[in-house]
Amino acid sequence: MKIGFIGLGRMGQGVAGRVLQAGHELLVYNRTPEKAADLVKAGARIAASIASACEGREVVITMLADDRALDQVAYAGDGLVRSLPQGAIHLAMGTHAVDCIRALGAAHAKARQILVSAPVLGRPDMAATGQLAIVAGGPAEAVAHCRSLFDVIGRRTFDAGTEPEAAAAIKLANNFVLGCAIESMGEAFSLVRKYGVRASAMHEVLTEGLFGAPAYKVYGKIIADEAYDRVGITALLGLKDANLVLAAAGAAGVPLPSANVWRDRLLSAVSHGDGEKDWSVMALEQARASGL
């Protein structure tokens, strides 16, 4: 399959590497071309522009940090809406607002293109080994066409239905639950530390007792070790997601009181200069508030 790829952050590089290893013809574009060096060594080609990354492509994948970046890539002079061939698929794999994806789907449809929203669940190290989960939403035929890509990128693909914005809503809701889990772990670890309990003991009780899920194992370990430089998602990106969740909830008239605590803890971490640390650094904010 002829694939274009735009956005080579930590997650994007891992996903693009999996696509390339599967034998697809990969053309990559990134504002910082140096980030494509390893992919080029492995056989990818560099596109000089967004338009050239779209030329002759069946699918163009974007893995972008936020809505602003996606809008620039989609609507700029040589952006996807103008440059993607008719009938081609834009596979948006980043975390974006529901309204952003809904508007982009309409723009692609007007240009006789197809949008599939397929945000991923997992950390960048999981991308490199094909262990991400994918939530796919879009026209059934287009999602089926992307199935071979999903199979090499992730371990499982969840069906969000025929509307791309449904996948965006699921991803935001998932990040809300995960963020609240990290926040509650930060509170729990601070509580036991005040009583002189080893953090590793608390982590063992959590993960070998009732909370053996990967979220508790991975983030509980980071909190126990205070290894906030072990970055998967930065606090800044987590704050972006928290704001998207609250915006989606407000638009739908759904109260999410826990989301406000999650968002405020991330905002505090960013304000203390920890925006580029892993978003589990909100546990450090709890520790500070606890006098630890």
C-alpha positions as a printed NumPy array, in Angstrom:
array([[  0.   ,   0.   ,   0.   ],
       [  1.228,   3.537,  -0.776],
       [  1.237,   5.432,   2.529],
       [  1.987,   9.034,   3.417],
       [  2.875,   9.895,   7.012],
       [  2.844,  13.326,   8.649],
       [  4.038,  13.944,  12.213],
       [  7.126,  12.229,  13.592],
       [  7.02 ,  12.792,  17.332],
       [  7.838,   9.909,  19.664],
       [  4.575,   8.133,  18.948],
       [  4.64 ,   8.927,  15.241],
       [  8.107,   7.503,  14.741],
       [  7.101,   4.229,  16.361],
       [  3.928,   3.914,  14.285],
       [  5.682,   4.876,  11.044],
       [  8.392,   2.315,  11.758],
       [  5.799,  -0.439,  12.081],
       [  4.166,   0.574,   8.796],
       [  7.536,   0.517,   7.044],
       [  8.533,  -2.853,   8.514],
       [  5.319,  -4.332,   7.131],
       [  6.514,  -3.586,   3.6  ],
       [  4.349,  -0.589,   2.749],
       [  5.751,   2.158,   0.514],
       [  6.202,   5.012,   2.973],
       [  6.572,   8.708,   2.209],
       [  7.118,  10.877,   5.311],
       [  6.83 ,  14.588,   6.004],
       [  7.825,  16.442,   9.154],
       [  8.576,  20.101,   9.82 ],
       [ 11.904,  18.924,  11.288],
       [ 13.286,  16.588,   8.586],
       [ 16.024,  15.278,  10.917],
       [ 13.386,  13.308,  12.809],
       [ 12.939,  11.129,   9.717],
       [ 16.607,  10.054,   9.577],
       [ 16.12 ,   6.557,  11.03 ],
       [ 13.066,   5.93 ,   8.859],
       [ 14.958,   6.984,   5.747],
       [ 17.772,   4.592,   6.632],
       [ 15.148,   1.857,   6.876],
       [ 13.72 ,   2.627,   3.436],
       [ 11.244,   5.499,   3.743],
       [ 11.393,   8.548,   1.475],
       [ 11.137,  12.165,   2.623],
       [  8.45 ,  14.407,   1.148],
       [  9.344,  18.068,   0.632],
       [  5.847,  19.281,   1.477],
       [  2.433,  18.168,   2.676],
       [  1.253,  18.14 ,  -0.933],
       [  4.053,  15.82 ,  -2.014],
       [  3.329,  13.541,   0.96 ],
       [ -0.196,  13.143,  -0.462],
       [  0.738,  12.599,  -4.094],
       [ -0.357,   9.17 ,  -5.311],
       [ -1.104,   7.964,  -1.768],
       [ -3.961,   5.619,  -0.88 ],
       [ -3.766,   6.555,   2.804],
       [ -2.125,   9.489,   4.559],
       [ -1.608,   9.034,   8.297],
       [ -1.313,  11.998,  10.635],
       [  0.028,  11.682,  14.178],
       [ -0.07 ,  15.249,  15.454],
       [  0.104,  16.74 ,  18.923],
       [ -3.003,  18.91 ,  18.95 ],
       [ -5.907,  20.405,  17.007],
       [ -3.929,  23.435,  15.906],
       [ -1.313,  21.262,  14.232],
       [ -3.99 ,  19.126,  12.595],
       [ -5.833,  22.189,  11.296],
       [ -2.607,  23.584,   9.817],
       [ -1.816,  20.304,   8.081],
       [ -5.373,  19.878,   6.833],
       [ -6.337,  23.381,   5.742],
       [ -3.075,  25.16 ,   4.823],
       [ -2.5  ,  26.143,   1.199],
       [ -1.09 ,  22.753,   0.215],
       [ -2.861,  20.917,   3.038],
       [ -4.567,  17.567,   3.041],
       [ -8.003,  18.83 ,   2.033],
       [ -6.554,  20.386,  -1.103],
       [ -3.851,  17.806,  -1.852],
       [ -5.215,  14.369,  -0.96 ],
       [ -6.422,  12.464,  -4.048],
       [-10.154,  11.963,  -4.405],
       [-11.187,   8.679,  -2.786],
       [ -8.035,   8.566,  -0.643],
       [ -8.181,   8.145,   3.136],
       [ -6.893,  10.51 ,   5.774],
       [ -6.161,   8.34 ,   8.819],
       [ -5.998,  10.698,  11.811],
       [ -4.324,   8.864,  14.695],
       [ -3.685,  11.665,  17.172],
       [ -5.886,  12.781,  20.076],
       [ -8.207,  15.547,  18.918],
       [-11.368,  17.362,  19.901],
       [-14.682,  15.883,  18.818],
       [-15.647,  19.112,  17.037],
       [-12.282,  19.251,  15.268],
       [-12.719,  15.742,  13.854],
       [-16.362,  16.367,  12.939],
       [-15.456,  19.519,  10.966],
       [-12.518,  17.807,   9.275],
       [-14.713,  14.88 ,   8.235],
       [-17.137,  17.292,   6.569],
       [-14.286,  19.09 ,   4.769],
       [-12.887,  15.824,   3.446],
       [-16.327,  14.661,   2.326],
       [-16.834,  17.91 ,   0.393],
       [-13.488,  17.275,  -1.344],
       [-14.54 ,  13.662,  -2.061],
       [-11.986,  12.291,   0.36 ],
       [-12.501,  10.044,   3.387],
       [-11.627,  10.613,   7.033],
       [-11.022,   7.729,   9.416],
       [-10.295,   8.728,  13.002],
       [ -8.134,   6.085,  14.688],
       [ -6.534,   7.43 ,  17.893],
       [ -4.192,   5.064,  19.684],
       [ -4.066,   3.9  ,  23.293],
       [ -0.636,   3.354,  24.818],
       [  2.817,   4.837,  25.288],
       [  5.482,   5.421,  22.581],
       [  7.502,   2.324,  23.585],
       [  4.394,   0.259,  22.845],
       [  4.153,   1.824,  19.377],
       [  7.587,   0.547,  18.419],
       [  6.612,  -3.034,  19.285],
       [  3.099,  -3.005,  17.804],
       [  1.357,  -3.197,  21.189],
       [ -0.884,  -0.156,  20.913],
       [ -4.653,  -0.414,  20.916],
       [ -6.557,   1.499,  18.239],
       [-10.057,   2.992,  18.288],
       [-11.301,   3.318,  14.71 ],
       [-14.281,   5.346,  13.526],
       [-15.286,   6.048,   9.947],
       [-17.054,   4.6  ,   6.9  ],
       [-17.004,   0.812,   7.131],
       [-15.279,   0.249,   3.772],
       [-12.536,   2.752,   4.615],
       [-11.95 ,   1.22 ,   8.042],
       [-11.742,  -2.225,   6.42 ],
       [ -9.219,  -0.878,   3.888],
       [ -7.03 ,   0.281,   6.791],
       [ -7.274,  -3.049,   8.621],
       [ -3.88 ,  -4.283,   7.421],
       [ -2.307,  -1.107,   8.822],
       [ -4.085,  -1.482,  12.131],
       [ -2.887,  -5.083,  12.392],
       [  0.79 ,  -4.081,  12.21 ],
       [  0.447,  -0.929,  14.329],
       [ -1.453,  -2.414,  17.258],
       [ -2.475,  -5.527,  19.115],
       [ -6.225,  -4.815,  18.853],
       [ -8.577,  -2.485,  17.038],
       [-11.859,  -1.379,  18.619],
       [-14.806,  -0.465,  16.369],
       [-16.234,   2.963,  17.186],
       [-18.794,   2.898,  14.358],
       [-19.166,   4.825,  11.14 ],
       [-18.678,   8.381,  12.454],
       [-15.051,   9.524,  12.913],
       [-15.935,  11.78 ,  15.852],
       [-17.113,   8.739,  17.84 ],
       [-13.533,   7.465,  17.962],
       [-12.383,  10.888,  19.187],
       [-15.008,  10.819,  21.955],
       [-13.929,   7.34 ,  23.078],
       [-10.255,   8.337,  23.15 ],
       [-10.988,  11.404,  25.274],
       [-13.147,   9.392,  27.66 ],
       [-10.401,   6.771,  27.957],
       [ -7.799,   9.425,  28.739],
       [-10.152,  10.91 ,  31.331],
       [-10.376,   7.566,  33.159],
       [ -6.617,   7.022,  32.91 ],
       [ -5.837,  10.533,  34.12 ],
       [ -8.119,  10.108,  37.104],
       [ -6.482,   6.756,  37.895],
       [ -3.049,   8.4  ,  37.94 ],
       [ -4.361,  11.25 ,  40.086],
       [ -5.893,   8.83 ,  42.617],
       [ -2.674,   6.795,  42.724],
       [ -0.756,   9.973,  43.48 ],
       [ -3.071,  10.616,  46.419],
       [ -2.764,   7.024,  47.647],
       [  1.038,   6.991,  47.47 ],
       [  1.231,  10.293,  49.34 ],
       [ -1.021,   8.921,  52.072],
       [  1.072,   5.807,  52.751],
       [  4.355,   7.693,  52.471],
       [  3.213,   9.951,  55.302],
       [  3.057,   6.791,  57.42 ],
       [  6.541,   5.687,  56.411],
       [  5.396,   2.968,  54.011],
       [  7.778,   1.985,  51.216],
       [  6.341,   3.08 ,  47.873],
       [  7.319,  -0.276,  46.362],
       [  5.146,  -2.053,  48.93 ],
       [  2.132,   0.045,  47.984],
       [  2.797,  -0.61 ,  44.299],
       [  2.916,  -4.352,  44.94 ],
       [ -0.371,  -4.294,  46.86 ],
       [ -2.061,  -2.307,  44.099],
       [ -0.852,  -4.35 ,  41.146],
       [ -0.945,  -7.806,  42.735],
       [ -4.231,  -7.169,  44.521],
       [ -7.255,  -5.571,  42.898],
       [ -5.576,  -3.306,  40.324],
       [ -3.459,  -5.521,  38.077],
       [ -4.251,  -3.586,  34.894],
       [ -1.396,  -2.124,  32.794],
       [ -2.373,   1.433,  33.731],
       [ -1.703,   0.749,  37.411],
       [  1.392,  -1.35 ,  36.771],
       [  3.075,   1.154,  34.443],
       [  2.098,   4.425,  36.1  ],
       [  2.193,   3.021,  39.619],
       [  5.81 ,   2.005,  39.014],
       [  6.704,   5.473,  37.721],
       [  5.107,   7.072,  40.794],
       [  6.731,   4.608,  43.212],
       [ 10.158,   5.242,  41.657],
       [  9.464,   8.973,  41.201],
       [ 10.745,   8.449,  37.656],
       [  8.883,  11.324,  36.049],
       [ 11.568,  11.731,  33.396],
       [ 10.393,   8.394,  31.938],
       [  8.167,  10.266,  29.522],
       [  5.341,   8.704,  27.567],
       [  2.847,  11.568,  27.518],
       [  4.049,  14.927,  28.778],
       [  2.13 ,  16.899,  31.368],
       [  1.551,  19.574,  28.722],
       [ -0.111,  17.063,  26.4  ],
       [ -2.069,  15.647,  29.316],
       [ -3.326,  19.139,  30.124],
       [ -4.348,  19.545,  26.488],
       [ -6.344,  16.324,  26.728],
       [ -7.957,  17.363,  30.019],
       [ -9.118,  20.605,  28.437],
       [-10.509,  18.686,  25.446],
       [-12.395,  16.357,  27.782],
       [-13.936,  19.253,  29.693],
       [-14.87 ,  21.002,  26.439],
       [-16.555,  17.855,  25.118],
       [-18.378,  17.368,  28.41 ],
       [-19.538,  20.971,  28.457],
       [-20.831,  20.754,  24.886],
       [-22.793,  17.606,  25.733],
       [-24.048,  18.838,  29.12 ],
       [-22.238,  16.071,  31.039],
       [-20.822,  17.012,  34.463],
       [-17.359,  15.518,  35.081],
       [-16.309,  16.691,  38.554],
       [-13.276,  14.388,  38.649],
       [-11.983,  15.919,  35.424],
       [-11.611,  19.272,  37.14 ],
       [ -9.316,  17.77 ,  39.8  ],
       [ -7.283,  15.985,  37.098],
       [ -6.976,  19.139,  35.015],
       [ -6.025,  21.366,  37.971],
       [ -3.318,  18.943,  39.104],
       [ -1.8  ,  18.957,  35.609],
       [ -2.038,  22.735,  35.413],
       [ -0.219,  22.99 ,  38.726],
       [  2.539,  20.674,  37.497],
       [  2.986,  22.759,  34.353],
       [  3.047,  25.94 ,  36.44 ],
       [  5.87 ,  24.448,  38.514],
       [  7.954,  23.891,  35.381],
       [  7.228,  20.19 ,  34.941],
       [  5.341,  20.428,  31.658],
       [  7.817,  18.249,  29.746],
       [  7.852,  15.485,  32.359],
       [  5.555,  12.476,  32.183],
       [  1.98 ,  13.385,  33.014],
       [  2.168,  11.125,  36.06 ],
       [  4.139,  14.028,  37.583],
       [  0.759,  15.073,  38.947],
       [  1.624,  12.617,  41.743],
       [  4.562,  14.885,  42.587],
       [  2.1  ,  17.772,  42.849],
       [  0.094,  15.725,  45.345],
       [  3.274,  14.96 ,  47.289],
       [  4.114,  18.652,  47.46 ],
       [  0.619,  19.438,  48.706],
       [  1.069,  16.731,  51.348],
       [  4.297,  18.227,  52.674],
       [  6.485,  15.407,  51.336]])
